[in-house]
């Protein structure tokens, strides 16, 4: 198998970046579990929320 990018981890972050990169490169996602999002991603109530730098720095 030929690949350009290897993503380690099949949680929400790994799968998301793998999906986006797949439009431009050959991507392989490595995950130890038989299905994706089975650890903390699958049981989390947390959300990814974009935060701008000025919000954190008070600019």
Short mmCIF file of N, CA and C in Angstrom, two decimals:
data_model
loop_
_atom_site.label_atom_id
_atom_site.label_comp_id
_atom_site.label_asym_id
_atom_site.label_seq_id
_atom_site.Cartn_x
_atom_site.Cartn_y
_atom_site.Cartn_z
N UNK A 1 0.85 -1.18 0.00
CA UNK A 1 0.00 0.00 0.00
C UNK A 1 0.90 1.24 0.00
N UNK A 2 0.60 2.15 -0.90
CA UNK A 2 1.33 3.41 -0.93
C UNK A 2 0.52 4.47 -0.20
N UNK A 3 1.22 5.30 0.55
CA UNK A 3 0.53 6.36 1.28
C UNK A 3 1.41 7.59 1.35
N UNK A 4 0.81 8.74 1.38
CA UNK A 4 1.54 10.00 1.53
C UNK A 4 1.51 10.50 2.97
N UNK A 5 0.41 10.24 3.66
CA UNK A 5 0.20 10.74 5.02
C UNK A 5 -0.32 9.60 5.88
N UNK A 6 0.26 9.47 7.08
CA UNK A 6 -0.24 8.50 8.06
C UNK A 6 -0.80 9.29 9.24
N UNK A 7 -2.05 9.02 9.59
CA UNK A 7 -2.69 9.64 10.74
C UNK A 7 -2.80 8.56 11.80
N UNK A 8 -2.27 8.83 12.98
CA UNK A 8 -2.31 7.86 14.08
C UNK A 8 -3.46 8.23 15.00
N UNK A 9 -4.45 7.37 15.06
CA UNK A 9 -5.61 7.58 15.91
C UNK A 9 -6.87 7.80 15.10
N UNK A 10 -7.90 7.06 15.46
CA UNK A 10 -9.16 7.12 14.74
C UNK A 10 -10.26 7.81 15.51
N UNK A 11 -9.89 8.79 16.33
CA UNK A 11 -10.90 9.59 17.03
C UNK A 11 -11.40 10.69 16.11
N UNK A 12 -12.14 11.61 16.67
CA UNK A 12 -12.74 12.67 15.86
C UNK A 12 -11.67 13.53 15.18
N UNK A 13 -10.59 13.82 15.87
CA UNK A 13 -9.54 14.65 15.27
C UNK A 13 -8.82 13.90 14.16
N UNK A 14 -8.44 12.65 14.41
CA UNK A 14 -7.72 11.87 13.41
C UNK A 14 -8.55 11.61 12.17
N UNK A 15 -9.79 11.23 12.35
CA UNK A 15 -10.67 10.95 11.21
C UNK A 15 -10.96 12.23 10.44
N UNK A 16 -11.15 13.34 11.13
CA UNK A 16 -11.44 14.61 10.45
C UNK A 16 -10.27 15.06 9.59
N UNK A 17 -9.07 15.03 10.15
CA UNK A 17 -7.92 15.47 9.37
C UNK A 17 -7.63 14.49 8.25
N UNK A 18 -7.83 13.20 8.49
CA UNK A 18 -7.66 12.21 7.43
C UNK A 18 -8.62 12.44 6.28
N UNK A 19 -9.85 12.75 6.60
CA UNK A 19 -10.88 13.02 5.58
C UNK A 19 -10.50 14.24 4.74
N UNK A 20 -10.09 15.30 5.41
CA UNK A 20 -9.72 16.52 4.69
C UNK A 20 -8.49 16.31 3.81
N UNK A 21 -7.48 15.62 4.33
CA UNK A 21 -6.26 15.40 3.56
C UNK A 21 -6.48 14.45 2.39
N UNK A 22 -7.46 13.58 2.48
CA UNK A 22 -7.72 12.59 1.43
C UNK A 22 -8.11 13.24 0.11
N UNK A 23 -8.53 14.47 0.13
CA UNK A 23 -8.85 15.17 -1.11
C UNK A 23 -7.59 15.49 -1.91
N UNK A 24 -6.42 15.49 -1.24
CA UNK A 24 -5.18 15.90 -1.88
C UNK A 24 -4.09 14.83 -1.87
N UNK A 25 -4.18 13.90 -0.94
CA UNK A 25 -3.12 12.90 -0.76
C UNK A 25 -3.72 11.54 -0.46
N UNK A 26 -2.86 10.52 -0.55
CA UNK A 26 -3.26 9.17 -0.14
C UNK A 26 -3.04 9.08 1.36
N UNK A 27 -4.08 8.80 2.10
CA UNK A 27 -4.06 8.85 3.57
C UNK A 27 -4.34 7.47 4.14
N UNK A 28 -3.58 7.11 5.18
CA UNK A 28 -3.83 5.90 5.95
C UNK A 28 -4.06 6.32 7.39
N UNK A 29 -5.17 5.88 7.97
CA UNK A 29 -5.47 6.13 9.38
C UNK A 29 -5.21 4.85 10.15
N UNK A 30 -4.37 4.92 11.17
CA UNK A 30 -4.06 3.77 12.01
C UNK A 30 -4.85 3.83 13.30
N UNK A 31 -5.55 2.75 13.62
CA UNK A 31 -6.35 2.67 14.84
C UNK A 31 -6.24 1.26 15.38
N UNK A 32 -6.06 1.12 16.69
CA UNK A 32 -5.93 -0.20 17.31
C UNK A 32 -7.26 -0.91 17.49
N UNK A 33 -8.33 -0.17 17.58
CA UNK A 33 -9.66 -0.76 17.78
C UNK A 33 -10.27 -1.19 16.44
N UNK A 34 -11.23 -2.11 16.46
CA UNK A 34 -11.85 -2.55 15.21
C UNK A 34 -12.78 -1.50 14.57
N UNK A 35 -13.18 -0.48 15.30
CA UNK A 35 -14.00 0.58 14.73
C UNK A 35 -13.50 1.93 15.22
N UNK A 36 -13.92 2.98 14.54
CA UNK A 36 -13.46 4.33 14.87
C UNK A 36 -14.27 4.93 16.01
N UNK A 37 -13.67 5.89 16.68
CA UNK A 37 -14.33 6.68 17.73
C UNK A 37 -14.88 5.82 18.86
N UNK A 38 -14.08 4.87 19.34
CA UNK A 38 -14.57 3.98 20.39
C UNK A 38 -14.05 4.34 21.78
N UNK A 39 -13.04 5.17 21.87
CA UNK A 39 -12.51 5.52 23.19
C UNK A 39 -13.13 6.83 23.66
N UNK A 40 -12.31 7.80 24.03
CA UNK A 40 -12.86 9.03 24.61
C UNK A 40 -13.75 9.79 23.64
N UNK A 41 -13.48 9.74 22.35
CA UNK A 41 -14.35 10.42 21.39
C UNK A 41 -15.75 9.85 21.42
N UNK A 42 -15.86 8.54 21.48
CA UNK A 42 -17.17 7.90 21.45
C UNK A 42 -17.99 8.10 22.71
N UNK A 43 -17.33 8.46 23.81
CA UNK A 43 -18.05 8.63 25.08
C UNK A 43 -18.02 10.07 25.59
N UNK A 44 -17.58 10.98 24.77
CA UNK A 44 -17.38 12.35 25.21
C UNK A 44 -18.59 13.22 24.90
N UNK A 45 -18.85 14.16 25.78
CA UNK A 45 -19.87 15.18 25.53
C UNK A 45 -19.21 16.50 25.15
N UNK A 46 -17.87 16.50 25.07
CA UNK A 46 -17.13 17.71 24.72
C UNK A 46 -17.34 18.06 23.25
N UNK A 47 -17.10 19.33 22.93
CA UNK A 47 -17.26 19.79 21.56
C UNK A 47 -16.01 20.54 21.13
N UNK A 48 -15.71 20.45 19.85
CA UNK A 48 -14.66 21.29 19.27
C UNK A 48 -15.29 22.63 18.94
N UNK A 49 -14.72 23.70 19.47
CA UNK A 49 -15.25 25.03 19.23
C UNK A 49 -14.11 25.92 18.75
N UNK A 50 -14.25 26.53 17.58
CA UNK A 50 -13.18 27.41 17.10
C UNK A 50 -13.07 28.65 17.99
N UNK A 51 -11.86 28.96 18.38
CA UNK A 51 -11.61 30.13 19.21
C UNK A 51 -10.51 30.93 18.53
N UNK A 52 -10.73 32.20 18.34
CA UNK A 52 -9.73 33.04 17.69
C UNK A 52 -8.64 33.42 18.68
N UNK A 53 -7.47 33.74 18.14
CA UNK A 53 -6.33 34.10 18.98
C UNK A 53 -6.64 35.33 19.82
N UNK A 54 -7.31 36.31 19.25
CA UNK A 54 -7.59 37.54 20.00
C UNK A 54 -8.50 37.29 21.20
N UNK A 55 -9.32 36.25 21.13
CA UNK A 55 -10.16 35.93 22.29
C UNK A 55 -9.30 35.44 23.45
N UNK A 56 -8.30 34.62 23.15
CA UNK A 56 -7.43 34.09 24.20
C UNK A 56 -6.44 35.14 24.69
N UNK A 57 -5.98 36.00 23.81
CA UNK A 57 -4.95 36.98 24.17
C UNK A 57 -5.52 38.31 24.60
N UNK A 58 -6.82 38.49 24.48
CA UNK A 58 -7.44 39.74 24.87
C UNK A 58 -7.13 40.89 23.93
N UNK A 59 -6.85 40.58 22.68
CA UNK A 59 -6.51 41.64 21.71
C UNK A 59 -7.74 42.28 21.14
#
